[in-house]
Short mmCIF file of C-alpha atoms (C1' of nucleotides) in Angstrom, two decimals:
data_model
loop_
_atom_site.label_atom_id
_atom_site.label_comp_id
_atom_site.label_asym_id
_atom_site.label_seq_id
_atom_site.Cartn_x
_atom_site.Cartn_y
_atom_site.Cartn_z
CA MET A 1 116.36 24.74 -22.00
CA SER A 2 116.95 21.04 -23.29
CA GLU A 3 114.44 18.68 -25.08
CA THR A 4 115.43 16.35 -22.02
CA THR A 5 114.46 19.11 -19.49
CA LYS A 6 111.21 19.60 -21.31
CA ALA A 7 110.07 15.98 -21.27
CA LEU A 8 111.32 15.75 -17.38
CA ARG A 9 109.29 18.95 -16.70
CA SER A 10 105.94 17.03 -18.00
CA ASP A 11 106.63 14.45 -15.83
CA ALA A 12 106.95 16.73 -12.86
CA GLU A 13 104.08 18.69 -13.82
CA ARG A 14 101.80 15.53 -13.39
CA THR A 15 103.46 14.90 -10.18
CA VAL A 16 102.47 18.44 -9.05
CA ARG A 17 98.94 18.06 -10.40
CA ALA A 18 98.51 14.82 -8.45
CA ILE A 19 99.79 16.68 -5.43
CA LEU A 20 97.25 19.64 -5.85
CA GLU A 21 94.58 17.29 -6.52
CA ALA A 22 95.18 15.29 -3.51
CA ALA A 23 95.62 18.47 -1.51
CA GLU A 24 92.06 19.51 -2.82
CA ARG A 25 90.59 16.18 -1.70
CA VAL A 26 92.16 15.80 1.71
CA LEU A 27 91.94 19.47 2.83
CA SER A 28 88.31 19.64 1.77
CA ARG A 29 87.59 17.34 4.40
CA ASN A 30 90.10 18.17 6.94
CA PRO A 31 91.34 21.81 6.52
CA SER A 32 94.24 21.20 9.22
CA ALA A 33 95.23 17.74 7.83
CA SER A 34 99.11 17.56 7.60
CA MET A 35 101.37 17.45 4.63
CA GLU A 36 102.01 13.71 5.32
CA GLN A 37 98.44 13.11 4.88
CA ILE A 38 98.47 15.09 1.66
CA ALA A 39 101.51 13.48 0.53
CA GLU A 40 100.11 9.81 1.27
CA ALA A 41 96.67 10.79 -0.54
CA ALA A 42 99.07 11.80 -3.55
CA GLY A 43 100.91 8.64 -3.78
CA VAL A 44 104.20 10.33 -3.04
CA ALA A 45 106.66 10.89 -0.31
CA ARG A 46 106.35 13.90 2.18
CA THR A 47 109.77 15.27 0.86
CA THR A 48 108.67 15.32 -2.97
CA VAL A 49 105.75 17.57 -1.88
CA HIS A 50 108.05 19.81 -0.01
CA ARG A 51 110.53 19.81 -3.03
CA ARG A 52 107.62 20.96 -5.22
CA PHE A 53 106.28 23.63 -2.80
CA ALA A 54 108.56 25.45 -0.76
CA SER A 55 105.92 25.69 2.23
CA ARG A 56 102.49 24.68 3.18
CA ASP A 57 101.27 28.34 2.43
CA ALA A 58 102.98 28.01 -1.04
CA LEU A 59 101.08 24.67 -1.74
CA VAL A 60 97.60 26.14 -0.92
CA ALA A 61 98.59 29.33 -2.81
CA ALA A 62 99.39 27.12 -5.72
CA MET A 63 95.75 25.47 -5.06
CA THR A 64 94.00 28.90 -5.23
CA ALA A 65 95.78 30.27 -8.04
CA TRP A 66 94.95 27.17 -10.16
CA ALA A 67 91.20 27.11 -8.85
CA THR A 68 91.03 30.90 -9.56
CA ARG A 69 92.12 30.44 -12.97
CA ARG A 70 89.65 28.00 -13.72
CA PHE A 71 87.10 29.95 -12.22
CA ALA A 72 87.64 33.00 -13.93
CA GLU A 73 87.43 30.80 -17.13
CA ALA A 74 84.29 29.44 -16.09
CA VAL A 75 82.65 32.75 -15.79
CA ASP A 76 84.12 34.24 -18.94
CA ALA A 77 82.81 31.27 -20.87
CA ALA A 78 79.36 31.77 -20.12
CA HIS A 79 79.63 35.40 -21.43
CA PRO A 80 77.25 36.91 -18.90
CA GLU A 81 77.35 40.54 -20.10
CA THR A 82 76.10 39.58 -23.51
CA THR A 83 73.60 36.74 -22.99
CA PRO A 84 69.81 37.17 -21.95
CA PRO A 85 70.10 37.20 -17.90
CA VAL A 86 68.12 33.90 -17.45
CA VAL A 87 70.67 31.90 -20.13
CA ALA A 88 73.42 33.87 -18.56
CA LEU A 89 72.52 32.88 -15.03
CA TYR A 90 72.32 29.08 -15.97
CA GLN A 91 75.45 29.31 -18.13
CA VAL A 92 77.44 30.64 -15.28
CA THR A 93 75.82 28.12 -12.88
CA ALA A 94 76.66 25.35 -14.35
CA ASN A 95 80.28 26.39 -15.37
CA VAL A 96 81.11 27.62 -11.72
CA LEU A 97 79.56 24.51 -10.49
CA ARG A 98 81.97 22.31 -12.57
CA VAL A 99 84.94 24.09 -10.90
CA LYS A 100 83.48 24.49 -7.40
CA ILE A 101 82.76 20.63 -7.22
CA ASP A 102 86.43 19.85 -7.87
CA TRP A 103 88.07 22.79 -6.23
CA GLY A 104 85.76 23.81 -2.99
CA PHE A 105 88.66 24.16 -0.80
CA ALA A 106 90.90 26.22 -3.03
CA MET A 107 87.89 28.57 -3.75
CA SER A 108 87.23 29.12 -0.14
CA ARG A 109 90.61 30.05 0.51
CA ALA A 110 90.80 32.34 -2.50
CA VAL A 111 89.03 35.23 -1.33
CA SER A 112 91.05 35.79 2.00
CA ALA A 113 94.43 34.56 0.82
CA ASP A 114 96.35 35.60 -2.39
CA PRO A 115 95.33 39.42 -3.30
CA GLU A 116 95.66 38.27 -7.05
CA ALA A 117 92.90 35.79 -6.24
CA ALA A 118 90.77 37.98 -4.10
CA LYS A 119 90.86 40.41 -7.18
CA VAL A 120 89.55 37.71 -9.85
CA HIS A 121 86.75 36.96 -6.88
CA ALA A 122 85.88 40.69 -6.46
CA ASP A 123 85.82 41.16 -10.11
CA ALA A 124 83.43 38.14 -10.45
CA GLU A 125 81.31 39.46 -7.45
CA ALA A 126 81.04 42.73 -9.37
CA ARG A 127 79.94 41.09 -12.56
CA CYS A 128 77.36 39.13 -10.80
CA ASP A 129 75.76 42.10 -9.53
CA ARG A 130 75.72 43.76 -12.78
CA LEU A 131 74.01 40.56 -13.78
CA PHE A 132 71.45 40.61 -11.29
CA ARG A 133 70.67 44.33 -12.33
CA ARG A 134 70.29 43.34 -16.01
CA ALA A 135 67.62 40.53 -14.44
CA GLN A 136 65.78 43.05 -12.49
CA ALA A 137 65.31 45.37 -15.34
CA ALA A 138 64.25 42.66 -17.47
CA GLY A 139 61.78 41.57 -14.89
CA VAL A 140 63.22 38.32 -13.87
CA LEU A 141 64.46 39.48 -10.53
CA ARG A 142 61.61 41.03 -8.10
CA ALA A 143 62.36 44.71 -8.05
CA ASP A 144 62.03 44.82 -4.00
CA VAL A 145 64.87 42.42 -3.20
CA ASP A 146 67.99 43.92 -1.96
CA PRO A 147 70.48 42.68 -4.78
CA SER A 148 73.18 41.93 -2.09
CA TRP A 149 70.92 39.69 -0.51
CA ALA A 150 70.22 37.97 -3.66
CA ARG A 151 73.85 37.46 -4.45
CA ARG A 152 74.51 36.07 -0.95
CA VAL A 153 71.56 33.61 -1.56
CA TYR A 154 73.13 32.82 -4.91
CA TYR A 155 76.55 32.06 -3.55
CA ALA A 156 74.77 29.84 -0.90
CA LEU A 157 72.92 27.90 -3.24
CA ILE A 158 75.78 26.98 -5.36
CA HIS A 159 77.71 25.99 -2.09
CA GLU A 160 75.12 23.75 -1.21
CA SER A 161 74.81 22.20 -4.53
CA ALA A 162 78.50 21.72 -4.88
CA GLN A 163 78.31 19.93 -1.83
CA SER A 164 75.30 17.79 -2.41
CA ARG A 165 76.75 16.18 -5.61
CA ASP A 166 73.43 14.64 -6.91
CA GLY A 167 73.23 15.04 -10.49
CA ASP A 168 75.44 16.56 -13.19
CA PRO A 169 76.26 20.17 -13.14
CA ASP A 170 73.64 20.99 -15.77
CA ALA A 171 70.78 19.49 -13.53
CA LEU A 172 72.20 21.06 -10.52
CA ALA A 173 72.13 24.33 -12.08
CA ALA A 174 68.76 24.10 -13.21
CA ARG A 175 67.41 23.14 -9.69
CA LEU A 176 69.57 25.72 -8.31
CA VAL A 177 68.14 28.62 -10.69
CA ASP A 178 64.55 27.51 -10.27
CA THR A 179 65.02 27.39 -6.26
CA LEU A 180 66.72 30.87 -6.68
CA LEU A 181 64.11 32.44 -8.76
CA ARG A 182 60.54 30.46 -7.38
CA GLY A 183 61.87 29.24 -4.13
CA VAL A 184 59.85 26.29 -2.80
CA GLY A 185 56.80 27.84 -2.10
CA PRO A 186 53.71 27.41 -4.54
CA GLY A 187 54.32 28.91 -8.01
CA PRO A 188 52.87 31.52 -10.07
CA GLY A 189 49.04 30.75 -10.54
CA LEU A 190 48.49 29.52 -6.96
CA THR A 191 47.26 31.46 -4.10
CA ALA A 192 49.13 30.52 -0.94
CA ALA A 193 47.15 29.10 1.59
CA GLY A 194 48.61 30.30 5.21
CA MET B 1 79.71 21.25 50.00
CA SER B 2 80.34 24.17 52.33
CA GLU B 3 78.47 27.79 51.39
CA THR B 4 81.98 28.97 50.70
CA THR B 5 82.32 26.43 47.79
CA LYS B 6 79.18 27.44 46.48
CA ALA B 7 79.81 31.15 46.22
CA LEU B 8 83.25 30.59 44.85
CA ARG B 9 81.56 28.09 42.21
CA SER B 10 79.39 30.83 40.80
CA ASP B 11 82.87 32.94 40.18
CA ALA B 12 84.26 29.87 38.53
CA GLU B 13 81.23 29.50 36.51
CA ARG B 14 81.17 32.89 35.34
CA THR B 15 84.80 32.32 34.24
CA VAL B 16 83.79 29.18 32.16
CA ARG B 17 81.13 30.99 30.39
CA ALA B 18 83.55 33.78 29.63
CA ILE B 19 86.16 31.25 28.06
CA LEU B 20 83.27 29.42 26.22
CA GLU B 21 81.92 32.82 24.46
CA ALA B 22 85.56 34.04 23.69
CA ALA B 23 86.31 30.43 22.24
CA GLU B 24 83.13 30.75 20.13
CA ARG B 25 84.29 34.33 19.07
CA VAL B 26 87.70 33.18 18.37
CA LEU B 27 87.01 29.76 16.78
CA SER B 28 84.60 30.99 14.37
CA ARG B 29 86.91 33.34 12.99
CA ASN B 30 90.04 30.98 12.75
CA PRO B 31 88.69 27.23 13.87
CA SER B 32 92.51 26.28 14.20
CA ALA B 33 93.54 29.27 16.74
CA SER B 34 95.48 27.97 19.76
CA MET B 35 94.47 27.95 23.16
CA GLU B 36 96.55 30.87 23.92
CA GLN B 37 94.47 33.14 21.66
CA ILE B 38 91.28 31.99 23.23
CA ALA B 39 92.72 32.37 26.73
CA GLU B 40 93.72 35.86 25.72
CA ALA B 41 90.31 36.78 24.26
CA ALA B 42 88.78 35.35 27.46
CA GLY B 43 91.07 37.82 29.32
CA VAL B 44 92.45 34.75 31.43
CA ALA B 45 95.84 32.80 31.40
CA ARG B 46 96.17 29.82 29.21
CA THR B 47 96.74 27.66 32.47
CA THR B 48 93.36 28.87 33.62
CA VAL B 49 91.69 27.58 30.49
CA HIS B 50 93.47 24.13 30.90
CA ARG B 51 92.39 23.82 34.63
CA ARG B 52 88.93 24.29 33.43
CA PHE B 53 89.04 22.30 30.75
CA ALA B 54 91.03 19.08 30.72
CA SER B 55 92.01 19.29 26.93
CA ARG B 56 91.26 21.47 23.72
CA ASP B 57 88.86 18.55 22.63
CA ALA B 58 86.85 18.97 26.12
CA LEU B 59 86.71 22.61 25.54
CA VAL B 60 84.92 22.33 22.23
CA ALA B 61 82.89 19.51 23.66
CA ALA B 62 81.55 21.71 26.18
CA MET B 63 80.87 24.32 23.54
CA THR B 64 78.87 22.07 21.52
CA ALA B 65 76.88 20.88 24.81
CA TRP B 66 75.82 24.24 25.47
CA ALA B 67 74.91 25.29 22.25
CA THR B 68 73.15 22.16 21.44
CA ARG B 69 71.02 22.70 24.51
CA ARG B 70 69.99 26.28 23.68
CA PHE B 71 69.33 25.07 20.16
CA ALA B 72 67.14 21.90 21.45
CA GLU B 73 65.23 24.91 23.63
CA ALA B 74 65.16 27.20 20.53
CA VAL B 75 63.29 24.50 18.32
CA ASP B 76 61.06 23.23 21.37
CA ALA B 77 59.80 26.71 22.08
CA ALA B 78 58.57 27.23 18.59
CA HIS B 79 56.04 24.01 18.73
CA PRO B 80 56.90 23.23 15.30
CA GLU B 81 54.60 20.11 15.37
CA THR B 82 51.28 22.07 16.72
CA THR B 83 51.48 25.35 15.13
CA PRO B 84 50.40 26.16 11.57
CA PRO B 85 53.52 25.28 9.13
CA VAL B 86 54.06 28.95 8.31
CA VAL B 87 53.52 30.17 11.63
CA ALA B 88 55.88 27.33 13.06
CA LEU B 89 58.38 28.13 10.25
CA TYR B 90 58.88 31.72 11.28
CA GLN B 91 59.06 30.62 14.79
CA VAL B 92 61.51 28.22 14.57
CA THR B 93 63.72 30.21 12.09
CA ALA B 94 63.80 33.31 14.59
CA ASN B 95 64.62 31.16 17.55
CA VAL B 96 67.07 29.14 15.86
CA LEU B 97 68.72 32.51 14.38
CA ARG B 98 69.08 33.94 17.76
CA VAL B 99 71.24 30.75 19.02
CA LYS B 100 73.08 30.62 15.71
CA ILE B 101 74.35 34.10 15.56
CA ASP B 102 75.81 33.50 18.99
CA TRP B 103 77.01 29.78 18.76
CA GLY B 104 77.82 29.21 14.84
CA PHE B 105 80.84 27.42 15.57
CA ALA B 106 79.77 25.27 18.28
CA MET B 107 76.56 24.35 16.32
CA SER B 108 78.63 23.45 13.10
CA ARG B 109 80.89 21.07 15.18
CA ALA B 110 77.79 19.53 17.07
CA VAL B 111 76.85 17.22 13.95
CA SER B 112 80.39 15.67 13.78
CA ALA B 113 81.42 15.61 17.41
CA ASP B 114 79.41 14.60 20.35
CA PRO B 115 77.25 11.78 19.59
CA GLU B 116 74.72 13.31 22.08
CA ALA B 117 74.74 16.50 20.02
CA ALA B 118 74.50 14.53 16.74
CA LYS B 119 71.23 13.14 18.16
CA VAL B 120 69.59 16.35 19.05
CA HIS B 121 70.69 17.42 15.92
CA ALA B 122 68.97 14.36 14.01
CA ASP B 123 65.97 14.83 15.85
CA ALA B 124 65.55 18.48 14.82
CA GLU B 125 66.32 17.25 11.14
CA ALA B 126 63.48 14.81 11.45
CA ARG B 127 61.16 17.60 12.95
CA CYS B 128 61.91 19.71 10.00
CA ASP B 129 61.09 17.22 7.59
CA ARG B 130 57.85 16.52 9.30
CA LEU B 131 57.03 20.33 9.21
CA PHE B 132 58.10 20.27 5.52
CA ARG B 133 55.82 17.44 5.15
CA ARG B 134 52.92 19.47 6.90
CA ALA B 135 53.60 22.38 4.64
CA GLN B 136 53.61 20.44 1.76
CA ALA B 137 50.11 18.96 2.85
CA ALA B 138 48.83 22.75 3.46
CA GLY B 139 49.80 23.74 -0.14
CA VAL B 140 52.35 26.18 1.60
CA LEU B 141 55.41 23.84 0.13
CA ARG B 142 55.15 22.99 -3.79
CA ALA B 143 54.55 19.35 -4.05
CA ASP B 144 57.06 18.71 -6.64
CA VAL B 145 60.35 20.01 -4.67
CA ASP B 146 62.50 17.40 -3.22
CA PRO B 147 61.62 17.62 0.69
CA SER B 148 65.58 16.88 1.29
CA TRP B 149 66.46 19.60 -1.14
CA ALA B 150 63.94 22.00 0.79
CA ARG B 151 65.77 21.27 3.80
CA ARG B 152 69.11 21.67 2.67
CA VAL B 153 67.82 25.14 1.25
CA TYR B 154 66.58 26.28 4.68
CA TYR B 155 69.51 25.35 6.48
CA ALA B 156 71.79 27.02 3.80
CA LEU B 157 69.89 30.30 4.12
CA ILE B 158 69.92 29.98 7.93
CA HIS B 159 73.78 29.76 7.90
CA GLU B 160 73.84 32.79 5.08
CA SER B 161 71.35 34.82 7.52
CA ALA B 162 73.35 34.19 10.71
CA GLN B 163 76.49 35.18 8.99
CA SER B 164 74.95 38.53 7.49
CA ARG B 165 73.82 40.01 10.78
CA ASP B 166 71.99 42.79 9.26
CA GLY B 167 68.89 43.37 11.47
CA ASP B 168 67.35 41.51 14.20
CA PRO B 169 66.70 37.65 14.18
CA ASP B 170 63.00 38.49 13.75
CA ALA B 171 63.67 40.49 10.62
CA LEU B 172 66.05 38.01 9.11
CA ALA B 173 63.68 35.23 9.85
CA ALA B 174 61.26 37.14 7.71
CA ARG B 175 63.45 37.90 4.97
CA LEU B 176 64.57 34.30 4.96
CA VAL B 177 61.30 32.47 5.09
CA ASP B 178 60.08 34.91 2.11
CA THR B 179 63.10 34.06 0.10
CA LEU B 180 62.91 30.19 0.74
CA LEU B 181 59.05 30.15 -0.12
CA ARG B 182 59.07 32.78 -3.15
CA GLY B 183 62.76 32.95 -4.35
CA VAL B 184 63.65 35.99 -5.96
CA GLY B 185 62.21 36.12 -8.98
CA PRO B 186 58.78 37.73 -9.99
CA GLY B 187 56.00 36.70 -7.54
CA PRO B 188 52.68 35.34 -8.09
CA GLY B 189 50.78 37.36 -10.67
CA LEU B 190 53.46 38.02 -12.99
CA THR B 191 54.59 36.34 -15.86
CA ALA B 192 58.44 35.63 -15.99
CA ALA B 193 59.79 37.28 -18.87
CA GLY B 194 62.72 34.80 -19.87
"C1'" DC C 1 125.03 2.87 -22.14
"C1'" DG C 2 125.58 7.32 -19.95
"C1'" DA C 3 123.68 12.06 -18.54
"C1'" DA C 4 120.40 14.22 -16.16
"C1'" DC C 5 116.90 14.51 -13.47
"C1'" DT C 6 113.47 12.86 -9.74
"C1'" DT C 7 111.90 10.07 -6.20
"C1'" DG C 8 111.93 7.54 -1.70
"C1'" DC C 9 113.96 6.97 2.55
"C1'" DA C 10 116.26 7.90 6.37
"C1'" DT C 11 117.69 11.79 9.37
"C1'" DC C 12 118.11 15.86 11.54
"C1'" DA C 13 117.14 20.56 13.65
"C1'" DA C 14 113.74 23.88 15.07
"C1'" DC C 15 109.37 25.38 16.26
"C1'" DC C 16 104.82 25.52 18.30
"C1'" DA C 17 100.75 23.88 20.54
"C1'" DT C 18 99.51 21.22 24.27
"C1'" DG C 19 99.20 19.96 29.01
"C1'" DT C 20 101.58 19.65 33.71
"C1'" DT C 21 103.13 21.56 38.31
"C1'" DG C 22 104.58 24.71 42.02
"C1'" DC C 23 104.40 29.05 43.71
"C1'" DA C 24 103.01 33.89 45.22
"C1'" DA C 25 99.51 36.89 45.20
"C1'" DG C 26 94.74 38.02 45.00
"C1'" DT C 27 89.46 37.42 46.30
"C1'" DC C 28 85.40 36.37 48.81
"C1'" DT C 29 83.28 34.62 52.97
"C1'" DT C 30 82.66 34.21 57.57
"C1'" DA D 1 91.79 38.36 60.30
"C1'" DA D 2 91.72 33.59 58.90
"C1'" DG D 3 90.43 30.08 55.73
"C1'" DA D 4 89.25 28.12 51.29
"C1'" DC D 5 89.89 28.90 46.78
"C1'" DT D 6 91.22 30.73 42.11
"C1'" DT D 7 94.39 32.93 39.27
"C1'" DG D 8 98.62 34.32 37.27
"C1'" DC D 9 103.12 33.45 35.98
"C1'" DA D 10 107.25 31.04 35.00
"C1'" DA D 11 108.82 26.78 33.96
"C1'" DC D 12 109.03 22.22 32.05
"C1'" DA D 13 107.92 18.07 29.45
"C1'" DT D 14 106.19 16.11 25.40
"C1'" DG D 15 104.51 15.36 20.70
"C1'" DG D 16 103.60 16.35 16.31
"C1'" DT D 17 104.42 19.21 12.29
"C1'" DT D 18 107.46 21.48 9.17
"C1'" DG D 19 111.49 22.20 6.57
"C1'" DA D 20 116.06 20.64 5.04
"C1'" DT D 21 119.66 17.43 3.49
"C1'" DG D 22 122.38 13.40 1.63
"C1'" DC D 23 122.23 9.27 -0.72
"C1'" DA D 24 120.76 5.21 -3.18
"C1'" DA D 25 117.82 3.74 -6.70
"C1'" DG D 26 115.09 4.42 -10.66
"C1'" DT D 27 113.31 6.52 -14.93
"C1'" DT D 28 113.76 8.91 -19.30
"C1'" DC D 29 115.89 10.42 -23.65
"C1'" DG D 30 119.73 10.74 -26.33
#
DNA sequence: CGAACTTGCATCAACCATGTTGCAAGTCTT
DNA sequence: AAGACTTGCAACATGGTTGATGCAAGTTCG
């Protein structure tokens, strides 16, 4: 391919990114928004969107593919298998929050849509369970809690934290992990008064 | 109105209920499902749905109205202002879960749709905050947690519990409150190993 | 400048969901 | 059995969304 094509492609890629980001912005607020609304938010004509993405499904597929890649990177970067459980928990949380804040819609669709993305998420789920088992062995996680319930609570808190947006990802992660492990009741050292 | 009309109306109301329940079932799985799919799930023709509900919006409005009424009853029945905080928390949780398990979609739409329903939910939110303040005063809730964060966590756990459906509402409520107050980390009496 | 390419605009076809109506058949009550 | 009413079915109109296309204008690079 020529040098010209290369230069033009970088322009095209910029347009593609703009569309993907606009789609995330619009669809996270209204999942049934029209292509027209997405195009408007991206600052391009609707036909341009259709030229870049063959169909509506192709667009959301591209979104989930992009988000899934960033998600996988976020998990990997935290090295959840080799770091001490609590550290890993913080790192994974902060990293994933960074992605989820910007790509919440795409990530929510990733499980039920693309089988490729579903695989990544299933893998992440398995790694999460492994991490929780290590945490349990280290005494960070109570032994009598159902690990799958702990994971669901963890996911729910991530979702909630990503929605709230009050504070940077690191602060959100700190509050999240604190809440996950200690809850909102009186901490160790106090006797609960019922 | 005649006796005949009365008798027939009870038939009609049964149909209405069937449609409302089918709509909840279908829309909770796919919020953008067509009237056709809803009608099919209700076991009636699409025209019948349109005869009972002037428009799609009217249908979901009726759903939210119905769910909101049951939600208000659920909160009231727990007497959250007069019972000790922990007891009230259990009662409210169990009662609300009973409603939310069956009317999750309608309740999720209640906030942004009907202003009437929004008022009920805003009221419930205020009562929730009051309850948490009482809990804080009683030492059941840690003093250094942001009450609005505690409420958001509580809502998220309710959502998650309603989704999971493993166990009866009372058991779900017990697990939920336990997790909310203690988290999943080692309880009081143990020193956390980092 | 000229080539390659992209974009916006206008336009078109097709589809699907929504909402309406008329009519025949059915049910329930009296 | 008769009346009142509801339901299903078929048909229709409508609007909005999707997706495709041709063309003029613009940009970037050589």
